mmCIF file of C-alpha atoms and ligand atoms in Angstrom:
data_model
loop_
_atom_site.group_PDB
_atom_site.id
_atom_site.type_symbol
_atom_site.label_atom_id
_atom_site.label_comp_id
_atom_site.label_asym_id
_atom_site.label_seq_id
_atom_site.Cartn_x
_atom_site.Cartn_y
_atom_site.Cartn_z
ATOM 1 C CA MET T 1 -9.528 3.394 25.153
ATOM 2 C CA ILE T 2 -12.444 3.397 22.743
ATOM 3 C CA VAL T 3 -12.362 5.622 19.685
ATOM 4 C CA GLY T 4 -14.934 6.209 17.019
ATOM 5 C CA THR T 5 -14.026 5.617 13.389
ATOM 6 C CA GLN T 6 -15.400 4.254 10.136
ATOM 7 C CA ALA T 7 -14.860 0.559 9.491
ATOM 8 C CA TYR T 8 -15.973 -2.504 7.552
ATOM 9 C CA ASP T 9 -18.201 -4.767 9.697
ATOM 10 C CA ASN T 10 -17.096 -2.848 12.825
ATOM 11 C CA LEU T 11 -13.611 -4.324 12.574
ATOM 12 C CA VAL T 12 -10.174 -2.740 12.078
ATOM 13 C CA PRO T 13 -8.706 -4.194 9.952
ATOM 14 C CA GLY T 14 -11.896 -5.228 8.198
ATOM 15 C CA PRO T 15 -12.882 -8.850 7.653
ATOM 16 C CA LEU T 16 -10.597 -11.027 5.530
ATOM 17 C CA ILE T 17 -11.894 -11.848 2.060
ATOM 18 C CA ARG T 18 -10.405 -15.015 0.638
ATOM 19 C CA ALA T 19 -10.889 -16.652 -2.758
ATOM 20 C CA ASN T 20 -9.261 -19.084 -5.138
ATOM 21 C CA VAL T 21 -7.678 -17.867 -8.334
ATOM 22 C CA GLY T 22 -10.254 -17.703 -11.107
ATOM 23 C CA ASP T 23 -13.198 -17.418 -8.709
ATOM 24 C CA GLU T 24 -15.825 -14.807 -9.280
ATOM 25 C CA LEU T 25 -16.326 -12.752 -6.146
ATOM 26 C CA ALA T 26 -19.627 -11.116 -5.299
ATOM 27 C CA VAL T 27 -19.179 -8.620 -2.473
ATOM 28 C CA THR T 28 -22.219 -6.631 -1.354
ATOM 29 C CA VAL T 29 -21.385 -3.334 0.309
ATOM 30 C CA LYS T 30 -24.098 -1.631 2.350
ATOM 31 C CA ASN T 31 -23.123 1.966 2.918
ATOM 32 C CA ASP T 32 -24.188 3.041 6.400
ATOM 33 C CA LEU T 33 -21.711 5.939 6.363
ATOM 34 C CA ALA T 34 -22.910 9.525 6.204
ATOM 35 C CA GLN T 35 -21.215 10.024 2.840
ATOM 36 C CA ALA T 36 -20.846 8.282 -0.510
ATOM 37 C CA THR T 37 -18.138 5.645 -0.585
ATOM 38 C CA SER T 38 -16.535 3.050 -2.837
ATOM 39 C CA VAL T 39 -14.426 -0.060 -2.413
ATOM 40 C CA HIS T 40 -11.302 -0.242 -4.552
ATOM 41 C CA TRP T 41 -9.805 -3.724 -4.913
ATOM 42 C CA HIS T 42 -6.177 -2.735 -4.781
ATOM 43 C CA GLY T 43 -3.836 -4.668 -7.062
ATOM 44 C CA ILE T 44 -6.403 -6.893 -8.734
ATOM 45 C CA ALA T 45 -6.542 -6.842 -12.531
ATOM 46 C CA LEU T 46 -10.322 -6.795 -12.519
ATOM 47 C CA ARG T 47 -12.968 -5.479 -14.911
ATOM 48 C CA ASN T 48 -12.928 -1.708 -15.065
ATOM 49 C CA ASP T 49 -16.525 -1.125 -13.990
ATOM 50 C CA MET T 50 -15.880 -2.957 -10.686
ATOM 51 C CA ASP T 51 -12.654 -1.107 -9.831
ATOM 52 C CA GLY T 52 -14.275 1.023 -7.144
ATOM 53 C CA ALA T 53 -12.946 4.338 -8.425
ATOM 54 C CA THR T 54 -14.918 6.962 -10.322
ATOM 55 C CA PRO T 55 -15.563 7.525 -13.166
ATOM 56 C CA ALA T 56 -15.298 3.822 -14.108
ATOM 57 C CA THR T 57 -17.428 2.768 -11.122
ATOM 58 C CA PRO T 58 -20.003 5.115 -9.581
ATOM 59 C CA ASN T 59 -19.661 5.702 -5.852
ATOM 60 C CA ILE T 60 -22.223 4.161 -3.498
ATOM 61 C CA ASP T 61 -24.469 6.844 -2.052
ATOM 62 C CA ALA T 62 -25.141 6.972 1.684
ATOM 63 C CA GLY T 63 -27.816 4.467 2.613
ATOM 64 C CA LYS T 64 -27.447 2.500 -0.615
ATOM 65 C CA SER T 65 -25.992 -0.935 -1.404
ATOM 66 C CA PHE T 66 -23.941 -2.180 -4.306
ATOM 67 C CA THR T 67 -22.603 -5.605 -5.214
ATOM 68 C CA TYR T 68 -19.143 -5.728 -6.721
ATOM 69 C CA ARG T 69 -18.781 -8.770 -8.999
ATOM 70 C CA PHE T 70 -15.431 -9.645 -10.516
ATOM 71 C CA SER T 71 -13.099 -12.563 -11.067
ATOM 72 C CA VAL T 72 -9.622 -12.694 -9.591
ATOM 73 C CA PRO T 73 -7.075 -13.674 -12.244
ATOM 74 C CA ASP T 74 -3.893 -13.806 -10.133
ATOM 75 C CA PRO T 75 -3.076 -15.343 -6.748
ATOM 76 C CA GLY T 76 -1.536 -13.139 -4.103
ATOM 77 C CA THR T 77 -1.872 -10.653 -1.266
ATOM 78 C CA TYR T 78 -4.237 -7.787 -2.004
ATOM 79 C CA TRP T 79 -6.403 -5.393 -0.039
ATOM 80 C CA ALA T 80 -9.396 -3.118 -0.350
ATOM 81 C CA HIS T 81 -10.127 0.460 0.660
ATOM 82 C CA PRO T 82 -12.324 3.401 -0.388
ATOM 83 C CA HIS T 83 -11.340 5.694 -3.221
ATOM 84 C CA THR T 84 -13.228 8.681 -1.849
ATOM 85 C CA GLY T 85 -11.533 11.689 -0.307
ATOM 86 C CA LEU T 86 -9.647 11.174 2.937
ATOM 87 C CA ASP T 87 -11.687 8.132 4.015
ATOM 88 C CA LEU T 88 -8.671 5.849 3.667
ATOM 89 C CA ASP T 89 -7.186 7.479 6.764
ATOM 90 C CA ALA T 90 -10.110 6.198 8.851
ATOM 91 C CA GLY T 91 -10.426 2.463 9.564
ATOM 92 C CA LEU T 92 -11.749 1.428 6.152
ATOM 93 C CA HIS T 93 -9.460 -1.308 4.866
ATOM 94 C CA LEU T 94 -9.460 -5.086 4.663
ATOM 95 C CA PRO T 95 -7.093 -7.808 3.438
ATOM 96 C CA LEU T 96 -7.990 -9.837 0.352
ATOM 97 C CA ILE T 97 -6.072 -13.056 -0.281
ATOM 98 C CA VAL T 98 -6.270 -15.032 -3.521
ATOM 99 C CA ASP T 99 -5.018 -18.612 -3.208
ATOM 100 C CA ASP T 100 -3.789 -20.929 -5.928
ATOM 101 C CA PRO T 101 -4.945 -24.465 -5.015
ATOM 102 C CA ALA T 102 -2.261 -25.864 -7.322
ATOM 103 C CA ASP T 103 0.476 -24.065 -5.392
ATOM 104 C CA PRO T 104 0.188 -24.604 -1.633
ATOM 105 C CA GLY T 105 3.440 -22.691 -1.054
ATOM 106 C CA ALA T 106 6.451 -23.640 1.034
ATOM 107 C CA TYR T 107 5.139 -22.620 4.445
ATOM 108 C CA ASP T 108 3.245 -24.107 7.386
ATOM 109 C CA VAL T 109 1.232 -21.243 8.850
ATOM 110 C CA GLU T 110 0.119 -17.829 7.632
ATOM 111 C CA TRP T 111 0.175 -14.517 9.482
ATOM 112 C CA ILE T 112 -1.597 -11.550 7.924
ATOM 113 C CA VAL T 113 0.036 -8.329 9.117
ATOM 114 C CA VAL T 114 -1.790 -5.069 8.407
ATOM 115 C CA LEU T 115 0.123 -1.860 9.143
ATOM 116 C CA ASP T 116 -1.553 1.481 9.726
ATOM 117 C CA ASP T 117 -0.926 5.010 10.940
ATOM 118 C CA TRP T 118 -3.728 6.190 13.188
ATOM 119 C CA THR T 119 -5.242 9.522 14.154
ATOM 120 C CA ASP T 120 -9.016 9.123 13.732
ATOM 121 C CA GLY T 121 -10.798 9.605 17.054
ATOM 122 C CA VAL T 122 -7.601 10.276 19.037
ATOM 123 C CA GLY T 123 -5.865 13.136 17.221
ATOM 124 C CA PRO T 124 -6.880 15.666 14.596
ATOM 125 C CA SER T 125 -9.311 14.279 12.043
ATOM 126 C CA PRO T 126 -7.986 13.530 8.560
ATOM 127 C CA GLN T 127 -9.853 16.622 7.327
ATOM 128 C CA GLN T 128 -8.209 18.778 10.011
ATOM 129 C CA ILE T 129 -4.809 17.379 9.047
ATOM 130 C CA PHE T 130 -5.454 18.111 5.382
ATOM 131 C CA ASP T 131 -6.702 21.619 6.126
ATOM 132 C CA GLY T 132 -3.596 22.183 8.239
ATOM 133 C CA LEU T 133 -1.300 20.980 5.476
ATOM 134 C CA ARG T 134 -3.111 23.260 3.040
ATOM 135 C CA GLY T 135 -2.357 26.221 5.278
ATOM 136 C CA GLY T 136 -5.650 26.450 7.123
ATOM 137 C CA ALA T 137 -5.973 27.875 10.587
ATOM 138 C CA MET T 138 -4.644 24.960 12.614
ATOM 139 C CA SER T 139 -2.705 25.609 15.764
ATOM 140 C CA GLU T 140 0.364 23.620 16.717
ATOM 141 C CA GLU T 141 -1.634 22.276 19.609
ATOM 142 C CA HIS T 142 -3.920 20.483 17.165
ATOM 143 C CA MET T 143 -1.189 19.558 14.751
ATOM 144 C CA PRO T 144 1.567 18.114 16.924
ATOM 145 C CA GLY T 145 3.167 16.460 13.958
ATOM 146 C CA MET T 146 3.172 19.107 11.301
ATOM 147 C CA PRO T 147 6.437 19.312 9.400
ATOM 148 C CA GLY T 148 8.488 22.206 10.577
ATOM 149 C CA MET T 149 7.050 21.627 14.018
ATOM 150 C CA GLY T 150 9.497 18.889 14.800
ATOM 151 C CA GLY T 151 7.292 15.923 14.008
ATOM 152 C CA VAL T 152 8.640 14.175 10.939
ATOM 153 C CA GLY T 153 12.222 13.480 10.069
ATOM 154 C CA ARG T 154 14.201 12.238 7.134
ATOM 155 C CA SER T 155 14.879 8.764 5.840
ATOM 156 C CA ASP T 156 17.932 7.696 3.903
ATOM 157 C CA LEU T 157 15.983 4.770 2.478
ATOM 158 C CA LEU T 158 13.317 7.157 1.188
ATOM 159 C CA GLY T 159 15.839 9.691 -0.053
ATOM 160 C CA GLY T 160 14.637 12.685 1.933
ATOM 161 C CA ASP T 161 11.562 13.709 3.901
ATOM 162 C CA ALA T 162 9.877 10.597 5.255
ATOM 163 C CA GLY T 163 6.334 11.978 5.437
ATOM 164 C CA ASP T 164 4.085 14.916 6.184
ATOM 165 C CA VAL T 165 2.203 13.785 9.290
ATOM 166 C CA SER T 166 3.283 12.515 12.707
ATOM 167 C CA TYR T 167 0.499 10.258 13.966
ATOM 168 C CA PRO T 168 -0.565 9.638 17.560
ATOM 169 C CA TYR T 169 -0.336 5.873 17.007
ATOM 170 C CA TYR T 170 1.031 3.253 14.656
ATOM 171 C CA LEU T 171 -0.793 -0.066 14.527
ATOM 172 C CA ILE T 172 -0.304 -3.690 13.592
ATOM 173 C CA ASN T 173 -3.640 -5.441 13.079
ATOM 174 C CA GLY T 174 -5.457 -2.623 14.806
ATOM 175 C CA ARG T 175 -3.469 -2.644 18.053
ATOM 176 C CA ILE T 176 -1.005 -0.242 19.664
ATOM 177 C CA PRO T 177 2.456 -1.494 20.799
ATOM 178 C CA ALA T 178 1.460 -1.676 24.482
ATOM 179 C CA ALA T 179 -1.471 -3.998 23.711
ATOM 180 C CA PRO T 180 -0.224 -6.086 20.789
ATOM 181 C CA THR T 181 -1.815 -9.061 19.092
ATOM 182 C CA THR T 182 0.044 -12.355 19.503
ATOM 183 C CA PHE T 183 0.465 -14.911 16.738
ATOM 184 C CA SER T 184 1.094 -18.432 18.013
ATOM 185 C CA ALA T 185 3.133 -21.018 16.135
ATOM 186 C CA LYS T 186 5.456 -23.909 16.867
ATOM 187 C CA PRO T 187 9.241 -23.699 16.832
ATOM 188 C CA GLY T 188 10.580 -24.706 13.447
ATOM 189 C CA GLN T 189 7.390 -23.880 11.578
ATOM 190 C CA ARG T 190 7.731 -21.776 8.453
ATOM 191 C CA VAL T 191 5.584 -18.688 8.946
ATOM 192 C CA ARG T 192 4.404 -16.832 5.854
ATOM 193 C CA MET T 193 3.773 -13.208 6.767
ATOM 194 C CA ARG T 194 1.589 -11.250 4.368
ATOM 195 C CA ILE T 195 2.473 -7.639 5.160
ATOM 196 C CA ILE T 196 0.094 -4.929 3.921
ATOM 197 C CA ASN T 197 0.674 -1.205 4.450
ATOM 198 C CA ALA T 198 -2.776 0.363 4.802
ATOM 199 C CA GLY T 199 -1.327 3.603 6.160
ATOM 200 C CA SER T 200 -1.828 7.033 4.655
ATOM 201 C CA ASP T 201 1.480 8.843 5.165
ATOM 202 C CA THR T 202 3.883 6.302 6.667
ATOM 203 C CA ALA T 203 6.390 3.875 5.217
ATOM 204 C CA PHE T 204 7.157 1.075 7.656
ATOM 205 C CA ARG T 205 10.430 -0.794 8.097
ATOM 206 C CA VAL T 206 9.425 -4.230 9.348
ATOM 207 C CA ALA T 207 11.588 -6.793 11.160
ATOM 208 C CA LEU T 208 11.031 -9.818 13.380
ATOM 209 C CA GLY T 209 13.418 -9.827 16.336
ATOM 210 C CA GLY T 210 15.827 -12.762 16.289
ATOM 211 C CA HIS T 211 14.974 -13.822 12.729
ATOM 212 C CA ARG T 212 15.987 -13.239 9.156
ATOM 213 C CA MET T 213 13.239 -13.233 6.565
ATOM 214 C CA THR T 214 13.024 -14.449 2.991
ATOM 215 C CA VAL T 215 11.041 -12.201 0.660
ATOM 216 C CA THR T 216 8.908 -14.409 -1.606
ATOM 217 C CA HIS T 217 6.386 -11.970 -3.146
ATOM 218 C CA THR T 218 5.668 -8.313 -3.489
ATOM 219 C CA ASP T 219 2.293 -6.868 -4.520
ATOM 220 C CA GLY T 220 1.020 -10.423 -4.970
ATOM 221 C CA PHE T 221 3.618 -11.589 -7.486
ATOM 222 C CA PRO T 222 6.515 -13.942 -6.743
ATOM 223 C CA VAL T 223 10.112 -12.754 -6.677
ATOM 224 C CA VAL T 224 13.377 -14.648 -6.713
ATOM 225 C CA PRO T 225 13.556 -15.546 -2.991
ATOM 226 C CA THR T 226 15.765 -12.993 -1.285
ATOM 227 C CA GLU T 227 17.051 -13.094 2.275
ATOM 228 C CA VAL T 228 16.895 -9.861 4.265
ATOM 229 C CA ASP T 229 16.749 -8.641 7.848
ATOM 230 C CA ALA T 230 13.834 -6.235 7.277
ATOM 231 C CA VAL T 231 11.565 -4.951 4.527
ATOM 232 C CA LEU T 232 10.528 -1.382 3.713
ATOM 233 C CA VAL T 233 6.828 -1.152 2.877
ATOM 234 C CA GLY T 234 5.339 2.021 1.395
ATOM 235 C CA MET T 235 1.654 2.875 1.466
ATOM 236 C CA GLY T 236 -0.277 0.449 -0.722
ATOM 237 C CA GLU T 237 2.615 -2.008 -1.087
ATOM 238 C CA ARG T 238 2.539 -5.616 0.080
ATOM 239 C CA TYR T 239 5.457 -7.895 0.935
ATOM 240 C CA ASP T 240 5.176 -11.618 1.619
ATOM 241 C CA VAL T 241 8.070 -13.027 3.635
ATOM 242 C CA VAL T 242 8.780 -16.424 5.175
ATOM 243 C CA VAL T 243 10.567 -16.949 8.474
ATOM 244 C CA THR T 244 11.451 -20.163 10.287
ATOM 245 C CA ALA T 245 10.168 -19.629 13.793
ATOM 246 C CA ALA T 246 12.636 -19.902 16.665
ATOM 247 C CA ASP T 247 11.635 -20.916 20.210
ATOM 248 C CA GLY T 248 10.362 -18.126 22.434
ATOM 249 C CA VAL T 249 8.496 -14.825 22.223
ATOM 250 C CA PHE T 250 9.602 -12.363 19.540
ATOM 251 C CA PRO T 251 8.523 -8.820 18.634
ATOM 252 C CA LEU T 252 7.431 -8.096 15.078
ATOM 253 C CA VAL T 253 8.266 -4.402 14.876
ATOM 254 C CA ALA T 254 7.129 -1.986 12.171
ATOM 255 C CA SER T 255 9.183 1.141 12.563
ATOM 256 C CA ALA T 256 7.458 4.260 11.198
ATOM 257 C CA GLU T 257 10.194 5.411 8.849
ATOM 258 C CA GLY T 258 11.554 8.810 9.856
ATOM 259 C CA LYS T 259 8.968 9.199 12.605
ATOM 260 C CA ASN T 260 10.717 7.776 15.680
ATOM 261 C CA ALA T 261 7.828 5.490 16.637
ATOM 262 C CA VAL T 262 6.884 1.852 16.177
ATOM 263 C CA ALA T 263 3.974 -0.499 15.733
ATOM 264 C CA ARG T 264 4.306 -4.061 16.898
ATOM 265 C CA ALA T 265 2.837 -7.512 17.318
ATOM 266 C CA LEU T 266 4.273 -10.637 18.937
ATOM 267 C CA LEU T 267 5.189 -14.089 17.654
ATOM 268 C CA SER T 268 4.947 -16.696 20.390
ATOM 269 C CA THR T 269 6.256 -20.233 19.968
ATOM 270 C CA GLY T 270 7.199 -21.024 23.559
ATOM 271 C CA ALA T 271 8.129 -19.626 26.922
ATOM 272 C CA GLY T 272 9.439 -16.119 27.205
ATOM 273 C CA SER T 273 8.407 -12.560 27.870
ATOM 274 C CA ALA T 274 7.975 -9.698 25.460
ATOM 275 C CA PRO T 275 10.432 -6.788 25.461
ATOM 276 C CA ASP T 276 9.062 -3.362 26.297
ATOM 277 C CA PRO T 277 6.741 -1.714 23.761
ATOM 278 C CA GLY T 278 9.372 0.642 22.321
ATOM 279 C CA PHE T 279 12.007 -2.061 21.733
ATOM 280 C CA ARG T 280 13.720 -1.900 18.326
ATOM 281 C CA PRO T 281 15.304 -5.177 17.195
ATOM 282 C CA SER T 282 18.744 -4.842 15.614
ATOM 283 C CA GLU T 283 17.392 -6.455 12.441
ATOM 284 C CA LEU T 284 15.778 -3.091 11.598
ATOM 285 C CA ASP T 285 19.265 -1.775 10.869
ATOM 286 C CA GLY T 286 20.395 -4.771 8.824
ATOM 287 C CA ARG T 287 19.838 -5.546 5.156
ATOM 288 C CA VAL T 288 16.521 -3.956 4.157
ATOM 289 C CA GLY T 289 14.520 -5.416 1.305
ATOM 290 C CA THR T 290 13.398 -2.834 -1.236
ATOM 291 C CA VAL T 291 12.606 -2.932 -4.940
ATOM 292 C CA GLN T 292 16.313 -2.495 -5.714
ATOM 293 C CA LEU T 293 17.130 -5.883 -4.154
ATOM 294 C CA LEU T 294 14.360 -7.852 -5.851
ATOM 295 C CA SER T 295 13.744 -9.492 -9.206
ATOM 296 C CA ALA T 296 10.542 -11.024 -10.501
ATOM 297 C CA ALA T 297 10.396 -14.816 -10.487
ATOM 298 C CA PRO T 298 11.100 -15.963 -14.069
ATOM 299 C CA GLU T 299 7.554 -17.234 -14.616
ATOM 300 C CA VAL T 300 5.991 -13.806 -14.011
ATOM 301 C CA VAL T 301 8.409 -11.603 -15.950
ATOM 302 C CA LEU T 302 6.290 -9.633 -18.407
ATOM 303 C CA ALA T 303 7.009 -10.530 -21.985
ATOM 304 C CA ALA T 304 9.578 -8.012 -23.214
ATOM 305 C CA GLY T 305 8.401 -6.991 -26.732
ATOM 306 C CA LYS T 306 9.581 -3.795 -28.187
ATOM 307 C CA PRO T 307 7.530 -1.132 -26.457
ATOM 308 C CA ASP T 308 5.139 0.682 -28.787
ATOM 309 C CA ALA T 309 4.001 3.382 -26.377
ATOM 310 C CA ALA T 310 6.020 5.543 -24.009
ATOM 311 C CA LEU T 311 4.083 7.166 -21.166
ATOM 312 C CA SER T 312 5.512 9.769 -18.803
ATOM 313 C CA ALA T 313 4.508 10.871 -15.338
ATOM 314 C CA HIS T 314 6.421 13.846 -13.990
ATOM 315 C CA LEU T 315 5.938 14.096 -10.243
ATOM 316 C CA SER T 316 6.228 17.538 -8.711
ATOM 317 C CA GLY T 317 5.103 19.565 -5.751
ATOM 318 C CA MET T 318 6.100 20.907 -2.404
ATOM 319 C CA MET T 319 4.982 21.326 1.170
ATOM 320 C CA MET T 320 4.429 25.099 1.036
ATOM 321 C CA PRO T 321 1.986 25.542 -0.534
ATOM 322 C CA TYR T 322 0.841 21.948 -0.172
ATOM 323 C CA ASP T 323 0.560 21.134 -3.843
ATOM 324 C CA TRP T 324 1.268 17.818 -5.584
ATOM 325 C CA ARG T 325 0.951 17.220 -9.315
ATOM 326 C CA ILE T 326 1.433 14.756 -12.141
ATOM 327 C CA ASN T 327 2.660 16.248 -15.407
ATOM 328 C CA GLY T 328 2.206 19.715 -13.972
ATOM 329 C CA ARG T 329 -1.510 19.302 -13.322
ATOM 330 C CA THR T 330 -3.772 18.284 -10.500
ATOM 331 C CA PHE T 331 -6.488 15.712 -11.154
ATOM 332 C CA SER T 332 -9.208 18.304 -11.741
ATOM 333 C CA ASP T 333 -7.602 19.375 -15.009
ATOM 334 C CA THR T 334 -5.424 16.374 -15.792
ATOM 335 C CA GLN T 335 -4.637 15.233 -19.313
ATOM 336 C CA PRO T 336 -4.962 11.430 -19.172
ATOM 337 C CA LEU T 337 -2.236 9.142 -20.432
ATOM 338 C CA THR T 338 -3.510 7.027 -23.325
ATOM 339 C CA VAL T 339 -2.806 3.507 -24.563
ATOM 340 C CA ARG T 340 -4.373 1.190 -27.094
ATOM 341 C CA GLN T 341 -5.336 -2.355 -26.291
ATOM 342 C CA GLY T 342 -2.511 -4.772 -26.984
ATOM 343 C CA GLN T 343 0.247 -2.201 -26.728
ATOM 344 C CA HIS T 344 3.370 -2.809 -24.738
ATOM 345 C CA ALA T 345 4.035 0.448 -22.947
ATOM 346 C CA THR T 346 6.729 1.920 -20.813
ATOM 347 C CA LEU T 347 5.747 4.304 -18.050
ATOM 348 C CA THR T 348 8.509 6.549 -16.771
ATOM 349 C CA PHE T 349 8.165 8.334 -13.450
ATOM 350 C CA THR T 350 10.391 11.362 -12.994
ATOM 351 C CA ASN T 351 10.319 12.767 -9.476
ATOM 352 C CA THR T 352 11.614 16.318 -9.112
ATOM 353 C CA ALA T 353 10.006 16.804 -5.688
ATOM 354 C CA MET T 354 11.855 16.594 -2.364
ATOM 355 C CA MET T 355 9.460 13.869 -1.253
ATOM 356 C CA TRP T 356 9.077 10.211 -2.211
ATOM 357 C CA HIS T 357 5.798 9.033 -3.739
ATOM 358 C CA PRO T 358 4.340 5.488 -3.720
ATOM 359 C CA MET T 359 2.830 5.427 -7.216
ATOM 360 C CA HIS T 360 -0.068 3.047 -7.851
ATOM 361 C CA LEU T 361 -1.701 2.031 -11.139
ATOM 362 C CA HIS T 362 -5.130 0.438 -11.087
ATOM 363 C CA GLY T 363 -6.089 -2.703 -13.006
ATOM 364 C CA HIS T 364 -2.561 -3.735 -14.034
ATOM 365 C CA THR T 365 0.714 -4.875 -12.636
ATOM 366 C CA PHE T 366 3.873 -3.525 -14.149
ATOM 367 C CA GLN T 367 7.404 -4.756 -14.528
ATOM 368 C CA VAL T 368 9.902 -2.573 -12.691
ATOM 369 C CA MET T 369 13.033 -2.042 -14.789
ATOM 370 C CA LYS T 370 16.216 -1.419 -12.880
ATOM 371 C CA PRO T 371 18.630 1.318 -13.947
ATOM 372 C CA ASP T 372 21.203 -1.297 -15.002
ATOM 373 C CA GLY T 373 18.667 -2.819 -17.395
ATOM 374 C CA SER T 374 17.939 -5.887 -15.305
ATOM 375 C CA VAL T 375 14.464 -7.045 -14.364
ATOM 376 C CA GLY T 376 12.917 -5.845 -11.118
ATOM 377 C CA PRO T 377 9.786 -7.182 -9.433
ATOM 378 C CA ARG T 378 6.228 -7.163 -10.784
ATOM 379 C CA LYS T 379 4.282 -4.571 -8.821
ATOM 380 C CA ASP T 380 1.240 -2.321 -8.781
ATOM 381 C CA THR T 381 2.697 0.240 -6.352
ATOM 382 C CA VAL T 382 6.274 1.451 -6.483
ATOM 383 C CA ASN T 383 8.126 4.010 -4.384
ATOM 384 C CA VAL T 384 9.654 6.764 -6.515
ATOM 385 C CA LEU T 385 12.311 8.605 -4.545
ATOM 386 C CA PRO T 386 13.310 12.280 -4.828
ATOM 387 C CA ASN T 387 15.369 12.988 -7.948
ATOM 388 C CA GLU T 388 14.724 9.471 -9.184
ATOM 389 C CA THR T 389 13.682 8.427 -12.677
ATOM 390 C CA LEU T 390 12.095 5.004 -12.673
ATOM 391 C CA THR T 391 10.684 3.129 -15.656
ATOM 392 C CA VAL T 392 8.195 0.295 -15.573
ATOM 393 C CA GLY T 393 6.804 -1.807 -18.409
ATOM 394 C CA LEU T 394 3.203 -2.880 -18.808
ATOM 395 C CA VAL T 395 0.971 -4.722 -21.223
ATOM 396 C CA ALA T 396 -2.244 -2.921 -22.130
ATOM 397 C CA ASP T 397 -4.574 -5.891 -21.776
ATOM 398 C CA ASN T 398 -7.399 -4.571 -19.591
ATOM 399 C CA PRO T 399 -9.419 -1.821 -21.301
ATOM 400 C CA GLY T 400 -10.931 1.008 -19.320
ATOM 401 C CA ILE T 401 -10.181 4.201 -17.474
ATOM 402 C CA TRP T 402 -7.612 3.423 -14.782
ATOM 403 C CA MET T 403 -6.396 5.722 -12.046
ATOM 404 C CA LEU T 404 -2.679 6.365 -11.657
ATOM 405 C CA HIS T 405 -1.911 8.160 -8.415
ATOM 406 C CA CYS T 406 0.261 8.671 -5.387
ATOM 407 C CA HIS T 407 -0.843 6.446 -2.498
ATOM 408 C CA ASN T 408 -0.125 9.086 0.105
ATOM 409 C CA THR T 409 -3.745 9.900 1.039
ATOM 410 C CA TYR T 410 -2.952 13.595 1.500
ATOM 411 C CA HIS T 411 -1.027 13.922 -1.759
ATOM 412 C CA LEU T 412 -3.899 12.136 -3.521
ATOM 413 C CA GLU T 413 -6.470 14.473 -1.993
ATOM 414 C CA ALA T 414 -4.354 17.437 -3.092
ATOM 415 C CA GLY T 415 -4.737 16.197 -6.664
ATOM 416 C CA MET T 416 -1.778 13.887 -7.317
ATOM 417 C CA MET T 417 -3.686 11.622 -9.685
ATOM 418 C CA THR T 418 -4.193 11.127 -13.370
ATOM 419 C CA SER T 419 -5.622 8.258 -15.381
ATOM 420 C CA MET T 420 -4.487 5.843 -18.037
ATOM 421 C CA ASN T 421 -7.256 5.670 -20.618
ATOM 422 C CA TYR T 422 -7.618 3.087 -23.366
ATOM 423 C CA VAL T 423 -8.412 4.723 -26.686
ATOM 424 C CA PRO T 424 -9.467 3.149 -30.010
HETATM 425 CU CU1 CU U 501 2.927 11.530 -3.062
#
């Protein structure tokens, strides 16, 4: 089946961009789309005017080109996508890997795993989905997955409703489960999987049949290595895990949380046949790696100083009407959070909605603080569950105007965004 979509270099996922830590990247984007676009370099603590989100960086008009130039200060697994409207729910995303030549890592081969939920060209368009969620005149026939129409269920791991949209397909590296990509390795090799969730409304629970995995990084930054059976990856999050490959053919399954569907790819190290496309390995129901299980590696724990700014983000909203807010306001009339350069700030998310939100801050990584006072992982995107209060710490060391938003594309489009502005 051939579907039309929007993509980088006609590829889904887009082409890999790879650099060494400290490099300056120059990426020229030629916009052949019908609309203005931007490229946001998700997770990278880059200069504000290259962030790819207005107002700090102007969008690229249709037919125009722009060269993003920025250095990459931290190694890790990142990605890029537009910051314009619903375009993220088309095929516009690519992986960006920053290597540290001084740290080759304890693995033999690398497998980049990009997860996505897919409707463009096969189901309702992202705009039709959004209009339907907003109460427009969509029939059930066009919106097979609308909540209340039996499409999306609940998730204990996400504390309630799993999502708003049931997609026609879920993809790993651009392929449906019946036509998966295959990654080849040798038995005994240590495989580093760099898992990126480029989806718009789907958290994925990811497991490799017949294997346990060791979580080594999340959102680019190392964690104390933690053994799990599966990881839960919200939109915008990244998890790096290492597995020691067994001998045979194994399904890498990304279960669409609460949606009763899977994406998959295959790991092949020897003879064997793949299970059927809907197969769910038992590891999916084992120990699932989430923020609660992880702690930052000691060398990346943010310096604890007494915080001299306390920021708050109250998350609210509901499905009917489809309305999502930060601090009681949508982005069009938001009151930005403010910090001064050099401050150590806390940022407390309080979620009073019935829905989880993967909250993403541009230009910084933050230190998740666990409720018991212990140190969580360093991240740029963190899932805030219903009725949860979650505090992160950050150092205000990158001046500018930085977006803070929910990484559910439809919540974002409904206005669930504010900014963190540096002030004199
Ligand atoms: Cu949200």
